[in-house]
């Protein structure tokens, strides 16, 4: 099995400030980790690029799978995300970009 290359994604708030870093092979992988922290409006900046990825996330309690180990509780948390869109920044430095670039797009 070939391991996929991991990328770093910065979690941004709507003011364009980075508030965390998450890792995944795809933006969705990192977004699922963010959604597990109960954050619903997810803005990820792919580090090394000028791309912003927007996701809507949620976390639900669901019954454990049938083939799960006995020590697992009856209810587990499951994260899900929906991709809203992508924006491209003008500058690499977050502070140089206009604040409107970080606004969550209306769906």
Coordinates of C-alpha atoms in Angstrom, one line a residue:
X1 CA 0.0 0.0 0.0
X2 CA 1.4 3.4 -0.9
X3 CA 1.1 6.1 1.7
X4 CA -0.4 9.4 0.5
X5 CA 1.6 12.5 1.2
X6 CA 0.2 14.5 4.1
X7 CA -0.5 18.3 3.7
X8 CA -0.9 20.9 6.4
X9 CA -4.0 23.0 6.6
X10 CA -4.5 26.1 8.8
X11 CA -7.9 26.6 10.4
X12 CA -9.0 30.2 10.0
X13 CA -11.7 32.3 11.7
X14 CA -13.7 34.8 9.7
X15 CA -11.2 37.6 10.5
X16 CA -8.5 35.7 8.6
X17 CA -6.6 34.7 11.7
X18 CA -5.1 31.2 12.0
X19 CA -6.4 29.4 15.1
X20 CA -5.1 25.9 14.5
X21 CA -3.3 23.5 12.2
X22 CA -4.7 20.1 11.0
X23 CA -3.1 17.5 8.7
X24 CA -4.5 15.3 6.1
X25 CA -3.9 13.9 2.6
X26 CA -7.0 15.9 1.3
X27 CA -8.7 19.0 2.6
X28 CA -11.7 16.8 3.6
X29 CA -9.5 14.7 5.9
X30 CA -8.5 17.8 7.8
X31 CA -12.0 19.2 7.8
X32 CA -13.3 16.0 9.4
X33 CA -10.8 16.4 12.2
X34 CA -12.0 20.0 12.7
X35 CA -15.7 18.9 12.7
X36 CA -14.9 16.4 15.4
X37 CA -14.0 19.4 17.6
X38 CA -17.6 20.6 17.1
X39 CA -16.8 23.5 14.8
X40 CA -19.5 24.0 12.1
X41 CA -18.1 26.8 9.8
X42 CA -14.7 25.5 8.6
X43 CA -12.3 27.6 6.7
X44 CA -9.0 25.8 5.9
X45 CA -6.0 27.4 4.2
X46 CA -3.8 24.9 2.4
X47 CA -0.3 25.7 3.6
X48 CA 2.2 26.5 0.8
X49 CA -0.6 27.6 -1.5
X50 CA -3.1 30.5 -1.8
X51 CA -6.2 28.2 -1.6
X52 CA -9.0 28.5 1.0
X53 CA -11.3 25.5 1.4
X54 CA -14.8 26.1 2.9
X55 CA -16.7 23.3 4.6
X56 CA -19.9 23.0 6.7
X57 CA -19.4 20.4 9.4
X58 CA -21.4 18.6 12.0
X59 CA -20.9 16.0 14.7
X60 CA -23.6 13.4 15.6
X61 CA -23.9 10.6 18.1
X62 CA -24.6 7.3 16.3
X63 CA -24.8 3.7 17.4
X64 CA -21.5 1.8 17.3
X65 CA -20.8 -0.4 14.3
X66 CA -21.7 -4.1 14.6
X67 CA -18.1 -5.3 14.1
X68 CA -16.6 -2.9 16.7
X69 CA -14.6 -4.0 19.8
X70 CA -16.4 -4.7 23.1
X71 CA -14.8 -1.8 24.9
X72 CA -16.3 0.8 22.6
X73 CA -19.3 2.6 24.1
X74 CA -22.8 2.0 22.6
X75 CA -22.9 5.5 21.1
X76 CA -20.0 7.1 19.3
X77 CA -19.4 10.6 17.8
X78 CA -19.3 10.7 14.0
X79 CA -18.2 13.8 12.1
X80 CA -19.5 14.7 8.6
X81 CA -18.5 17.6 6.3
X82 CA -19.9 19.2 3.2
X83 CA -17.7 21.2 0.8
X84 CA -19.0 24.7 0.2
X85 CA -16.3 26.0 -2.2
X86 CA -12.8 27.2 -2.8
X87 CA -11.4 30.7 -3.0
X88 CA -7.9 31.8 -4.1
X89 CA -6.1 34.4 -2.0
X90 CA -4.2 37.3 -3.6
X91 CA -1.3 37.2 -1.2
X92 CA 0.5 34.5 0.8
X93 CA 0.5 36.6 4.0
X94 CA -3.0 36.4 5.5
X95 CA -2.9 39.9 6.8
X96 CA -2.4 41.4 3.3
X97 CA -5.6 40.0 1.9
X98 CA -8.9 41.8 2.2
X99 CA -11.2 40.7 5.1
X100 CA -14.0 39.8 2.6
X101 CA -11.8 36.9 1.3
X102 CA -12.3 35.1 4.6
X103 CA -16.1 35.5 4.7
X104 CA -18.0 32.2 4.6
X105 CA -19.8 31.9 1.2
X106 CA -23.6 31.8 1.2
X107 CA -24.9 28.5 -0.1

